Amino acid sequence: MSKDYTYAVARIRGRETFLLSGSAMEQLAASKSYDEALHFLADRGWGDPDERLTAENLLKTETRRTWELIGELTDDMSEFDVFCIADDYHNLKAAIKLAYTGASVDEERLFVSGGTQEAKRIAQAIREKDYSLLPDAMAAAAAEAYDTLLHTGDGQLCDVILDRACLEAVYEAGKKADNEVLKEYAALTVAAADIKIAVRCGQVGKSLDFIRRALAPCEELNVETLAHAALGGVDSVAEYLTSTDYAAAAESLKESPAAFERWCDNLIIRHMKPQKSNPFTIGPLAAYILARQNEIKCVRMVLSAKLNSLPDEIIRERLREMYV
């Protein structure tokens, strides 16, 4: 028997009214200073009034609130693992580099919450080289990445191994998901990441073997063709994309890396918007999580820009399309 999400979706509909709209983001971007931007958000209920008003505290609080709400609405948080896997691999990277350097650093500063695995468990697995504490796919990636770092000292190659493993895990979680929204999110995320990787590798002249190692397999793209296209740079990658479902990305790719990043994020949000009219499945909950992640990402970008006194025009060209 399928689950009844009617109550959960009704709660989500209520919370959607508090999401920042496109015009609200424009107002935030128009703030005259970092402090003014922080107060703009605080006036709209962002952050904890008992904590110091900083970007870090605001973003951490809003991320926690998002997952607390979802936790209230479902008894099976594993349904949303596809959104949390990136946090696992962030923590895995941090744990490996901490173990490698032997640095005495407060783990609370390095690790993020919200993953499918406890950060302390990941740290223990790496510190003790007990990879059995991790899921099989993550354990294999952790062992390969750590051994590579120990033998070569190549932090970039370590990251490549873990980044690809992360994308593969996201893609696999999407394929296993029962809901089409989750499947679509995973496919879009991995395809977009592969395109970004191809572009970056082409720009810095990486070898074909390196590019092949970095790209994650996905049915939406021919990664072998994409790898060869990367050798020719941005124009070559854009030309390949014209023959795929991502043809619309070609022009933004030629415009600038920032324009392409914006195109990717906007595409995902546009694909999620139809869930507003779907009250009987997990779709609206998944769309809300994505909306919040997109919102928090945009706010982080604006606050960082304000803190570094970047011109308003640079901020505006990086603003994403909002869910509401």
Coordinates of C-alpha atoms in Angstrom, one line a residue:
M1 CA 0.0 0.0 0.0
S2 CA 1.4 3.4 -1.0
K3 CA 2.0 6.0 1.7
D4 CA -0.4 8.9 2.2
Y5 CA 1.5 12.2 2.0
T6 CA -1.6 14.4 2.1
Y7 CA -0.8 15.8 5.6
A8 CA 2.9 16.2 4.9
V9 CA 2.3 18.0 1.6
A10 CA -0.2 20.4 3.4
R11 CA 2.5 21.2 5.9
I12 CA 5.0 21.8 3.1
R13 CA 2.5 24.1 1.3
G14 CA 2.4 26.2 4.4
R15 CA 6.2 26.4 4.7
E16 CA 6.6 27.3 1.0
T17 CA 5.0 30.7 1.8
F18 CA 8.1 31.5 3.8
L19 CA 10.6 30.8 1.0
L20 CA 12.4 33.8 -0.4
S21 CA 11.0 34.9 -3.8
G22 CA 12.9 36.2 -6.7
S23 CA 12.1 39.8 -5.7
A24 CA 13.2 39.1 -2.1
M25 CA 16.5 37.8 -3.4
E26 CA 16.9 41.0 -5.5
Q27 CA 16.2 43.0 -2.3
L28 CA 18.9 41.0 -0.5
A29 CA 21.3 41.6 -3.3
A30 CA 20.6 45.3 -3.1
S31 CA 21.6 45.5 0.5
K32 CA 24.2 48.2 1.1
S33 CA 26.4 46.1 3.3
Y34 CA 27.0 42.7 4.8
D35 CA 25.4 43.7 8.1
E36 CA 22.3 45.1 6.3
A37 CA 21.9 41.8 4.4
L38 CA 22.1 39.9 7.7
H39 CA 19.4 42.0 9.3
F40 CA 17.3 41.7 6.1
L41 CA 17.3 37.9 6.6
A42 CA 16.8 38.1 10.4
D43 CA 13.8 40.3 9.9
R44 CA 12.3 37.4 7.8
G45 CA 12.8 34.9 10.5
W46 CA 16.2 33.5 9.5
G47 CA 18.5 32.3 12.2
D48 CA 18.2 31.9 15.9
P49 CA 17.7 35.2 17.9
D50 CA 19.7 33.7 20.8
E51 CA 22.8 33.3 18.6
R52 CA 25.2 35.9 17.2
L53 CA 24.0 37.2 13.9
T54 CA 26.6 35.8 11.4
A55 CA 26.3 34.1 8.0
E56 CA 27.6 30.8 9.4
N57 CA 25.0 30.8 12.2
L58 CA 22.1 31.8 9.8
L59 CA 22.9 29.2 7.2
K60 CA 23.5 26.4 9.8
T61 CA 20.2 27.2 11.5
E62 CA 18.2 27.2 8.3
T63 CA 19.7 23.9 7.1
R64 CA 18.9 22.3 10.4
R65 CA 15.3 23.6 10.4
T66 CA 14.8 22.2 6.9
W67 CA 15.8 18.7 8.0
E68 CA 13.9 18.9 11.3
L69 CA 10.7 19.7 9.4
I70 CA 11.2 16.8 7.0
G71 CA 11.9 14.6 10.0
E72 CA 8.6 15.5 11.4
L73 CA 6.8 14.6 8.2
T74 CA 8.2 11.2 7.5
D75 CA 9.3 8.2 9.5
D76 CA 11.8 7.1 6.8
M77 CA 14.5 9.7 6.2
S78 CA 16.3 7.3 4.0
E79 CA 13.9 8.3 1.2
F80 CA 15.9 11.5 0.9
D81 CA 19.4 9.9 1.0
V82 CA 20.0 11.2 -2.5
F83 CA 20.2 14.7 -1.1
C84 CA 22.5 13.8 1.8
I85 CA 25.2 11.8 0.1
A86 CA 27.3 14.9 -0.8
D87 CA 27.6 15.7 2.9
D88 CA 28.9 12.1 3.6
Y89 CA 31.7 12.6 1.0
H90 CA 32.5 16.1 2.3
N91 CA 33.1 14.5 5.7
L92 CA 35.1 11.7 4.2
K93 CA 37.4 14.1 2.5
A94 CA 37.9 16.0 5.7
A95 CA 38.5 12.9 7.7
I96 CA 41.1 11.6 5.2
K97 CA 43.0 14.9 5.0
L98 CA 42.9 15.3 8.8
A99 CA 44.3 11.8 9.3
Y100 CA 46.9 12.4 6.6
T101 CA 48.2 15.7 8.0
G102 CA 47.8 14.7 11.7
A103 CA 46.6 18.2 12.4
S104 CA 45.0 19.0 15.7
V105 CA 41.8 20.6 14.5
D106 CA 38.3 20.8 16.1
E107 CA 36.3 18.2 14.1
E108 CA 33.2 20.4 14.6
R109 CA 34.8 23.0 12.3
L110 CA 35.5 20.4 9.5
F111 CA 32.5 18.2 9.5
V112 CA 28.9 19.0 8.4
S113 CA 25.7 17.4 9.7
G114 CA 23.0 16.0 7.6
G115 CA 24.7 13.1 5.9
T116 CA 23.5 9.5 5.8
Q117 CA 26.5 8.5 8.0
E118 CA 27.5 10.0 11.3
A119 CA 30.6 12.2 10.8
K120 CA 32.2 10.7 13.9
R121 CA 31.8 7.2 12.5
I122 CA 33.5 8.3 9.2
A123 CA 36.3 9.9 11.2
Q124 CA 36.8 6.7 13.2
A125 CA 36.8 4.5 10.1
I126 CA 39.6 6.6 8.6
R127 CA 41.6 7.1 11.8
E128 CA 41.6 3.4 12.6
K129 CA 41.6 2.3 8.9
D130 CA 38.5 0.2 9.8
Y131 CA 36.6 0.6 6.5
S132 CA 34.0 -2.0 7.6
L133 CA 32.4 0.9 9.5
L134 CA 31.3 2.4 6.2
P135 CA 28.9 1.3 3.5
D136 CA 30.7 -0.9 0.9
A137 CA 30.9 1.6 -1.9
M138 CA 32.1 4.4 0.4
A139 CA 34.6 2.0 2.1
A140 CA 36.1 1.1 -1.3
A141 CA 36.4 4.8 -2.3
A142 CA 37.9 5.7 1.1
A143 CA 40.5 3.0 1.0
E144 CA 41.6 3.9 -2.6
A145 CA 41.6 7.7 -1.9
Y146 CA 43.6 7.4 1.4
D147 CA 46.1 5.0 0.0
T148 CA 46.6 7.2 -3.0
L149 CA 47.2 10.2 -0.8
L150 CA 49.6 8.3 1.4
H151 CA 51.6 7.0 -1.6
T152 CA 51.6 10.1 -3.8
G153 CA 50.8 13.1 -1.6
D154 CA 48.4 14.2 -4.4
G155 CA 45.5 15.8 -2.7
Q156 CA 43.8 16.6 -6.1
L157 CA 43.8 13.0 -7.1
C158 CA 42.4 12.0 -3.7
D159 CA 39.6 14.5 -4.3
V160 CA 38.9 13.2 -7.8
I161 CA 38.5 9.6 -6.5
L162 CA 36.0 10.8 -3.8
D163 CA 34.1 13.2 -6.0
R164 CA 33.5 10.5 -8.6
A165 CA 32.5 8.0 -5.9
C166 CA 30.0 10.6 -4.6
L167 CA 28.5 11.1 -8.0
E168 CA 28.2 7.4 -8.5
A169 CA 26.5 7.1 -5.1
V170 CA 24.0 9.8 -5.9
Y171 CA 23.2 8.3 -9.3
E172 CA 22.7 4.8 -7.8
A173 CA 20.4 6.3 -5.1
G174 CA 18.4 8.0 -7.8
K175 CA 18.0 4.8 -9.8
K176 CA 16.8 2.9 -6.6
A177 CA 14.3 5.7 -5.7
D178 CA 10.6 5.0 -6.1
N179 CA 9.7 8.5 -7.0
E180 CA 10.5 10.1 -10.4
V181 CA 11.4 13.4 -8.9
L182 CA 14.3 11.8 -7.0
K183 CA 15.4 9.9 -10.1
E184 CA 15.3 13.0 -12.1
Y185 CA 17.3 15.0 -9.5
A186 CA 20.0 12.4 -9.4
A187 CA 20.3 12.2 -13.2
L188 CA 20.4 16.0 -13.6
T189 CA 22.9 16.4 -10.8
V190 CA 25.4 13.8 -12.1
A191 CA 25.1 15.0 -15.8
A192 CA 25.6 18.6 -14.8
A193 CA 28.6 17.7 -12.6
D194 CA 30.2 15.7 -15.5
I195 CA 29.8 18.7 -17.8
K196 CA 31.4 21.0 -15.2
I197 CA 34.3 18.5 -14.7
A198 CA 34.9 18.2 -18.5
V199 CA 35.0 22.0 -18.9
R200 CA 37.4 22.5 -16.0
C201 CA 39.7 19.7 -17.1
G202 CA 39.8 21.1 -20.6
Q203 CA 40.6 24.6 -19.3
V204 CA 43.7 23.4 -17.4
G205 CA 44.8 20.9 -20.0
K206 CA 44.2 17.6 -18.1
S207 CA 45.1 14.3 -19.9
L208 CA 42.4 12.0 -21.3
D209 CA 43.2 9.4 -18.6
F210 CA 42.6 12.0 -15.9
I211 CA 39.4 13.2 -17.4
R212 CA 38.1 9.6 -17.8
R213 CA 38.9 8.9 -14.2
A214 CA 37.1 12.0 -13.0
L215 CA 33.8 11.6 -15.0
A216 CA 31.0 9.5 -13.4
P217 CA 29.1 7.2 -15.8
C218 CA 25.5 8.2 -16.5
E219 CA 23.0 7.3 -19.1
E220 CA 22.2 10.9 -20.0
L221 CA 25.6 11.5 -21.5
N222 CA 28.2 9.5 -23.4
V223 CA 31.1 10.2 -21.0
E224 CA 33.7 8.8 -23.4
T225 CA 32.7 11.3 -26.0
L226 CA 32.5 14.0 -23.4
A227 CA 36.0 13.2 -22.2
H228 CA 37.4 13.5 -25.7
A229 CA 35.4 16.8 -26.2
A230 CA 37.0 18.2 -23.0
L231 CA 40.4 17.9 -24.7
G232 CA 39.2 20.6 -27.1
G233 CA 38.1 23.1 -24.5
V234 CA 34.8 24.8 -23.8
D235 CA 33.8 25.2 -27.4
S236 CA 34.3 21.5 -28.1
V237 CA 32.2 20.5 -25.0
A238 CA 29.5 22.9 -26.0
E239 CA 29.4 21.4 -29.5
Y240 CA 29.0 17.9 -28.1
L241 CA 26.1 19.1 -25.8
T242 CA 24.1 20.3 -28.9
S243 CA 23.5 16.6 -29.7
T244 CA 22.2 15.8 -26.2
D245 CA 19.3 16.7 -23.9
Y246 CA 21.5 19.5 -22.6
A247 CA 21.8 21.4 -25.8
A248 CA 20.4 24.5 -24.1
A249 CA 23.4 24.5 -21.8
A250 CA 25.8 25.1 -24.7
E251 CA 25.2 28.9 -25.0
S252 CA 25.5 29.5 -21.2
L253 CA 28.7 27.5 -21.3
K254 CA 30.2 29.7 -23.9
E255 CA 29.1 32.8 -21.9
S256 CA 30.9 32.0 -18.7
P257 CA 31.4 29.3 -16.1
A258 CA 29.2 31.3 -13.7
A259 CA 26.4 31.4 -16.4
F260 CA 26.6 27.6 -16.8
E261 CA 26.5 27.0 -13.1
R262 CA 23.4 29.2 -12.9
W263 CA 21.8 27.3 -15.8
C264 CA 22.3 24.0 -14.1
D265 CA 20.8 25.1 -10.8
N266 CA 17.9 26.8 -12.7
L267 CA 17.2 23.7 -14.7
I268 CA 16.8 21.6 -11.5
I269 CA 14.5 24.1 -9.9
R270 CA 12.3 24.3 -13.1
H271 CA 12.0 20.6 -13.1
M272 CA 10.8 20.6 -9.5
K273 CA 8.2 23.4 -9.8
P274 CA 5.5 21.1 -11.2
Q275 CA 5.5 19.3 -7.9
K276 CA 3.5 22.2 -6.5
S277 CA 0.4 20.7 -8.1
N278 CA 1.1 17.1 -6.9
P279 CA -0.4 16.6 -3.4
F280 CA -0.3 12.9 -3.1
T281 CA 3.3 11.8 -3.4
I282 CA 6.7 12.4 -1.9
G283 CA 7.5 14.8 -4.8
P284 CA 6.5 18.1 -3.0
L285 CA 8.7 17.2 0.0
A286 CA 11.7 16.5 -2.3
A287 CA 11.0 19.7 -4.2
Y288 CA 10.9 21.7 -0.9
I289 CA 14.2 20.3 0.2
L290 CA 15.7 21.3 -3.2
A291 CA 14.1 24.7 -2.9
R292 CA 15.6 25.3 0.5
Q293 CA 19.0 24.1 -0.7
N294 CA 18.9 26.4 -3.6
E295 CA 17.7 29.3 -1.4
I296 CA 20.5 28.7 1.2
K297 CA 23.1 28.4 -1.6
C298 CA 21.9 31.8 -3.1
V299 CA 21.9 33.5 0.3
R300 CA 25.4 32.1 1.1
M301 CA 26.6 33.5 -2.3
V302 CA 25.1 37.0 -1.6
L303 CA 26.5 37.2 1.9
S304 CA 29.9 36.1 0.8
A305 CA 29.8 38.8 -2.0
K306 CA 28.7 41.5 0.5
L307 CA 31.4 40.5 2.9
N308 CA 34.0 40.9 0.1
S309 CA 32.5 44.1 -1.2
L310 CA 31.8 42.7 -4.7
P311 CA 29.8 44.9 -7.1
D312 CA 26.1 44.5 -7.2
E313 CA 26.1 43.6 -10.9
I314 CA 28.4 40.6 -10.3
I315 CA 26.0 39.4 -7.5
R316 CA 22.9 39.8 -9.7
E317 CA 24.3 37.8 -12.6
R318 CA 24.9 34.9 -10.2
L319 CA 21.4 34.9 -8.7
R320 CA 19.4 31.7 -9.3
E321 CA 15.8 31.2 -10.2
M322 CA 13.8 30.7 -7.0
Y323 CA 11.1 28.1 -6.4
V324 CA 8.5 30.7 -5.5

